[in-house]
Amino acid sequence: MKLILILFIFSFLECSFYQTRKGAYATKSSAFYKIERAEFERDERKILAASFKHPIKLEQSKIGDILGNIKFKKSTRIIELRDYVFHLNELETLSRDLKQVLENTKSDEVVQVISMYDHTQSVISGYKRTTFLIWVDELGLNIVFGQMQKEVSRDDSKNFFDWTQVPQIYLKISASLDENEIEEDKDSNISFAKIDGFNNRKWLIFSLRDLDKYKLKDRKILSPSSSKKED
């Protein structure tokens, strides 16, 4: 019985993590990997149909303009949290490194990004982790989020291997449901990818035909949390 359980767990882990992931670049708080497009074509029923436009050159400041306005909402039975996905200091180094990675990505690769940051930076605060896939195709810059400000234990944050072991990000809506979603904001010039006719609110598409329309805005103070009434 134990052997069957072990084999089941091993099989689950094998299915939950990318098999073709190759390290591209890393810092003490971020990691960039390349994943073969063919892996997604098998697992996601060829959702990635459009041709990739890699490698591509985007200015660091423009990447910051695009990523910096993205907000997310986390809802549970008792708490609702709204926040910008990336801290401004996190955004500066992330966009710098992502620029180089996109310039060195092949036409058959998707980039997986893992960013770990202490958003509060207090004596008792800890790191939070955000993961996403990114690539450029005929529609524009595609970003599919997985974890968004997921708390990382103190032990895991000290070891690169531990905090970079993250679950696979799925493109299908039914496989990526949790309490997080990107907050819709018409002023950010983004659109959601449609899967089977429905918006995937973790998959954003930014058209690159007019880059001037993307500009990092002054940040508003968002309500950190609000209590919800029990049912």
Tab-separated table of C-alpha atoms in Angstrom:
chain	number	residue	atom	x	y	z
A	1	MET	CA	0.000	0.000	0.000
A	2	LYS	CA	2.861	2.366	0.864
A	3	LEU	CA	4.528	1.664	-2.464
A	4	ILE	CA	1.336	2.515	-4.340
A	5	LEU	CA	1.016	5.786	-2.402
A	6	ILE	CA	4.631	6.727	-3.117
A	7	LEU	CA	4.212	5.984	-6.815
A	8	PHE	CA	1.024	8.074	-6.913
A	9	ILE	CA	2.719	11.050	-5.258
A	10	PHE	CA	5.725	10.748	-7.589
A	11	SER	CA	3.422	10.579	-10.611
A	12	PHE	CA	1.543	13.657	-9.421
A	13	LEU	CA	4.740	15.629	-8.980
A	14	GLU	CA	5.966	14.611	-12.409
A	15	CYS	CA	2.739	15.903	-13.951
A	16	SER	CA	2.800	19.152	-11.983
A	17	PHE	CA	6.198	20.478	-12.998
A	18	TYR	CA	7.717	21.273	-16.373
A	19	GLN	CA	9.933	18.556	-17.736
A	20	THR	CA	11.825	20.739	-20.242
A	21	ARG	CA	12.613	23.636	-17.890
A	22	LYS	CA	16.109	25.034	-18.367
A	23	GLY	CA	17.668	27.792	-16.290
A	24	ALA	CA	18.318	30.984	-18.250
A	25	TYR	CA	19.258	33.541	-15.593
A	26	ALA	CA	18.947	34.014	-11.834
A	27	THR	CA	19.575	36.456	-9.006
A	28	LYS	CA	19.184	36.080	-5.244
A	29	SER	CA	15.468	36.846	-5.547
A	30	SER	CA	14.435	35.986	-9.102
A	31	ALA	CA	14.791	33.108	-11.528
A	32	PHE	CA	14.129	32.827	-15.254
A	33	TYR	CA	13.606	29.541	-17.051
A	34	LYS	CA	12.931	28.536	-20.638
A	35	ILE	CA	10.363	25.863	-21.454
A	36	GLU	CA	9.935	24.206	-24.820
A	37	ARG	CA	6.766	25.222	-26.638
A	38	ALA	CA	6.109	21.590	-27.598
A	39	GLU	CA	5.434	20.754	-23.963
A	40	PHE	CA	2.508	23.172	-23.900
A	41	GLU	CA	1.173	21.960	-27.227
A	42	ARG	CA	0.787	18.494	-25.769
A	43	ASP	CA	-0.590	19.448	-22.369
A	44	GLU	CA	-2.753	22.410	-23.311
A	45	ARG	CA	-4.289	21.068	-26.541
A	46	LYS	CA	-2.388	23.462	-28.711
A	47	ILE	CA	-3.810	26.609	-27.152
A	48	LEU	CA	-0.571	28.306	-28.159
A	49	ALA	CA	-1.465	28.433	-31.830
A	50	ALA	CA	-0.080	31.832	-32.823
A	51	SER	CA	3.512	32.174	-34.036
A	52	PHE	CA	6.032	33.386	-31.465
A	53	LYS	CA	7.997	36.581	-32.110
A	54	HIS	CA	11.229	35.677	-30.344
A	55	PRO	CA	13.750	36.999	-29.695
A	56	ILE	CA	12.341	40.462	-29.064
A	57	LYS	CA	13.787	43.721	-27.795
A	58	LEU	CA	11.783	45.803	-25.332
A	59	GLU	CA	13.191	48.648	-23.276
A	60	GLN	CA	13.487	48.063	-19.542
A	61	SER	CA	11.364	51.132	-18.837
A	62	LYS	CA	8.609	49.885	-21.149
A	63	ILE	CA	8.520	46.482	-19.488
A	64	GLY	CA	8.172	48.330	-16.180
A	65	ASP	CA	5.345	50.427	-17.634
A	66	ILE	CA	3.499	47.249	-18.625
A	67	LEU	CA	4.030	45.228	-15.464
A	68	GLY	CA	3.772	48.074	-12.986
A	69	ASN	CA	0.059	48.792	-13.346
A	70	ILE	CA	-1.150	45.202	-12.905
A	71	LYS	CA	-3.297	44.694	-9.813
A	72	PHE	CA	-4.712	41.513	-8.369
A	73	LYS	CA	-7.491	40.554	-6.005
A	74	LYS	CA	-7.453	37.670	-3.547
A	75	SER	CA	-10.787	36.664	-2.061
A	76	THR	CA	-11.552	34.183	0.695
A	77	ARG	CA	-14.581	33.719	2.955
A	78	ILE	CA	-13.251	36.266	5.468
A	79	ILE	CA	-10.740	38.481	3.654
A	80	GLU	CA	-10.458	40.379	0.403
A	81	LEU	CA	-7.015	41.690	-0.509
A	82	ARG	CA	-6.242	44.079	-3.351
A	83	ASP	CA	-2.697	45.033	-4.274
A	84	TYR	CA	-0.297	45.703	-7.119
A	85	VAL	CA	1.327	42.457	-8.166
A	86	PHE	CA	4.842	43.914	-8.111
A	87	HIS	CA	6.473	46.272	-5.624
A	88	LEU	CA	8.185	49.236	-7.294
A	89	ASN	CA	11.667	48.190	-6.150
A	90	GLU	CA	10.966	44.630	-7.250
A	91	LEU	CA	9.746	45.936	-10.592
A	92	GLU	CA	12.984	47.806	-11.315
A	93	THR	CA	15.266	44.778	-11.202
A	94	LEU	CA	12.690	42.378	-12.613
A	95	SER	CA	12.154	44.451	-15.773
A	96	ARG	CA	15.913	44.907	-16.183
A	97	ASP	CA	16.570	41.175	-16.129
A	98	LEU	CA	13.480	40.226	-18.110
A	99	LYS	CA	14.626	42.518	-20.926
A	100	GLN	CA	17.813	40.455	-21.321
A	101	VAL	CA	16.002	37.131	-21.108
A	102	LEU	CA	13.498	38.050	-23.845
A	103	GLU	CA	16.363	39.134	-26.069
A	104	ASN	CA	17.836	35.635	-25.721
A	105	THR	CA	14.677	33.549	-26.084
A	106	LYS	CA	14.186	31.361	-29.148
A	107	SER	CA	11.064	31.112	-31.287
A	108	ASP	CA	10.106	27.766	-29.752
A	109	GLU	CA	10.461	28.763	-26.087
A	110	VAL	CA	8.233	30.180	-23.344
A	111	VAL	CA	9.781	31.986	-20.368
A	112	GLN	CA	8.845	31.099	-16.808
A	113	VAL	CA	9.551	33.830	-14.244
A	114	ILE	CA	9.768	33.443	-10.464
A	115	SER	CA	10.112	36.599	-8.380
A	116	MET	CA	10.491	36.625	-4.590
A	117	TYR	CA	10.227	39.864	-2.643
A	118	ASP	CA	9.554	41.147	0.863
A	119	HIS	CA	6.789	43.672	0.190
A	120	THR	CA	6.514	44.927	3.783
A	121	GLN	CA	10.207	44.868	4.747
A	122	SER	CA	9.664	44.864	8.467
A	123	VAL	CA	11.322	42.910	11.259
A	124	ILE	CA	8.599	40.265	11.253
A	125	SER	CA	7.704	40.248	7.543
A	126	GLY	CA	8.708	37.567	5.081
A	127	TYR	CA	9.054	36.942	1.381
A	128	LYS	CA	6.220	36.504	-1.077
A	129	ARG	CA	6.521	34.793	-4.442
A	130	THR	CA	4.934	35.567	-7.801
A	131	THR	CA	5.203	33.269	-10.809
A	132	PHE	CA	4.204	33.802	-14.413
A	133	LEU	CA	4.773	32.695	-17.984
A	134	ILE	CA	5.639	35.268	-20.632
A	135	TRP	CA	6.039	35.181	-24.396
A	136	VAL	CA	5.367	37.367	-27.435
A	137	ASP	CA	3.224	36.285	-30.371
A	138	GLU	CA	1.144	37.894	-33.120
A	139	LEU	CA	-1.325	39.238	-30.546
A	140	GLY	CA	1.317	40.883	-28.375
A	141	LEU	CA	2.960	40.292	-25.009
A	142	ASN	CA	1.294	37.398	-23.184
A	143	ILE	CA	1.538	36.996	-19.399
A	144	VAL	CA	-0.091	34.091	-17.568
A	145	PHE	CA	0.086	34.279	-13.786
A	146	GLY	CA	0.375	31.343	-11.437
A	147	GLN	CA	1.083	32.293	-7.839
A	148	MET	CA	0.589	35.928	-6.850
A	149	GLN	CA	2.327	37.073	-3.672
A	150	LYS	CA	2.345	33.562	-2.253
A	151	GLU	CA	3.995	33.484	1.163
A	152	VAL	CA	7.348	31.703	1.264
A	153	SER	CA	8.535	30.127	4.505
A	154	ARG	CA	11.703	31.515	6.060
A	155	ASP	CA	13.495	28.217	5.549
A	156	ASP	CA	12.547	27.987	1.868
A	157	SER	CA	13.508	31.613	1.185
A	158	LYS	CA	17.091	30.870	2.237
A	159	ASN	CA	17.586	28.099	-0.304
A	160	PHE	CA	17.453	28.801	-4.049
A	161	PHE	CA	16.377	25.255	-4.889
A	162	ASP	CA	13.472	25.399	-2.434
A	163	TRP	CA	11.891	28.724	-3.404
A	164	THR	CA	12.218	28.051	-7.131
A	165	GLN	CA	10.300	24.758	-6.964
A	166	VAL	CA	6.910	26.018	-8.091
A	167	PRO	CA	3.876	24.299	-9.650
A	168	GLN	CA	3.205	24.293	-13.349
A	169	ILE	CA	1.079	27.180	-14.643
A	170	TYR	CA	-1.884	25.975	-16.660
A	171	LEU	CA	-3.459	27.858	-19.537
A	172	LYS	CA	-6.907	26.326	-19.217
A	173	ILE	CA	-9.263	28.140	-16.829
A	174	SER	CA	-10.520	25.009	-15.109
A	175	ALA	CA	-6.963	23.995	-14.173
A	176	SER	CA	-5.937	27.361	-12.713
A	177	LEU	CA	-8.845	28.251	-10.424
A	178	ASP	CA	-7.989	29.583	-6.972
A	179	GLU	CA	-8.720	32.663	-4.853
A	180	ASN	CA	-6.584	34.984	-7.036
A	181	GLU	CA	-7.418	36.881	-10.192
A	182	ILE	CA	-6.149	39.960	-12.008
A	183	GLU	CA	-8.313	42.992	-11.373
A	184	GLU	CA	-9.886	44.381	-14.502
A	185	ASP	CA	-8.687	47.893	-15.289
A	186	LYS	CA	-9.613	49.508	-18.598
A	187	ASP	CA	-7.046	52.273	-18.089
A	188	SER	CA	-4.191	49.748	-18.145
A	189	ASN	CA	-4.780	48.876	-21.834
A	190	ILE	CA	-4.837	45.158	-21.218
A	191	SER	CA	-7.138	42.417	-22.392
A	192	PHE	CA	-7.778	38.905	-21.145
A	193	ALA	CA	-7.184	35.865	-23.300
A	194	LYS	CA	-10.343	33.957	-24.119
A	195	ILE	CA	-10.388	30.198	-23.601
A	196	ASP	CA	-13.443	28.409	-24.999
A	197	GLY	CA	-15.215	31.775	-25.179
A	198	PHE	CA	-14.514	32.844	-21.578
A	199	ASN	CA	-11.969	35.287	-20.130
A	200	ASN	CA	-9.010	33.709	-18.377
A	201	ARG	CA	-8.425	36.366	-15.697
A	202	LYS	CA	-4.870	35.257	-15.127
A	203	TRP	CA	-3.847	35.515	-18.779
A	204	LEU	CA	-3.184	39.069	-19.962
A	205	ILE	CA	-2.386	40.243	-23.477
A	206	PHE	CA	-0.683	43.576	-24.135
A	207	SER	CA	-0.714	44.747	-27.741
A	208	LEU	CA	2.727	45.986	-28.827
A	209	ARG	CA	1.539	47.972	-31.835
A	210	ASP	CA	1.507	51.225	-29.855
A	211	LEU	CA	3.934	51.079	-26.932
A	212	ASP	CA	3.391	54.741	-26.041
A	213	LYS	CA	0.013	53.913	-24.503
A	214	TYR	CA	1.707	52.014	-21.667
A	215	LYS	CA	2.929	54.262	-18.893
A	216	LEU	CA	3.585	53.509	-15.229
A	217	LYS	CA	0.999	55.440	-13.241
A	218	ASP	CA	1.146	56.983	-9.812
A	219	ARG	CA	0.064	54.325	-7.391
A	220	LYS	CA	-3.126	54.682	-5.448
A	221	ILE	CA	-3.481	53.326	-1.946
A	222	LEU	CA	-5.494	50.137	-2.212
A	223	SER	CA	-7.573	48.736	0.595
A	224	PRO	CA	-5.313	46.035	2.058
A	225	SER	CA	-8.126	43.889	3.329
A	226	SER	CA	-11.747	43.924	4.356
A	227	SER	CA	-13.682	41.576	6.547
A	228	LYS	CA	-16.517	39.626	5.043
A	229	LYS	CA	-19.592	38.544	6.868
A	230	GLU	CA	-19.956	34.886	7.655
A	231	ASP	CA	-22.593	33.054	5.679
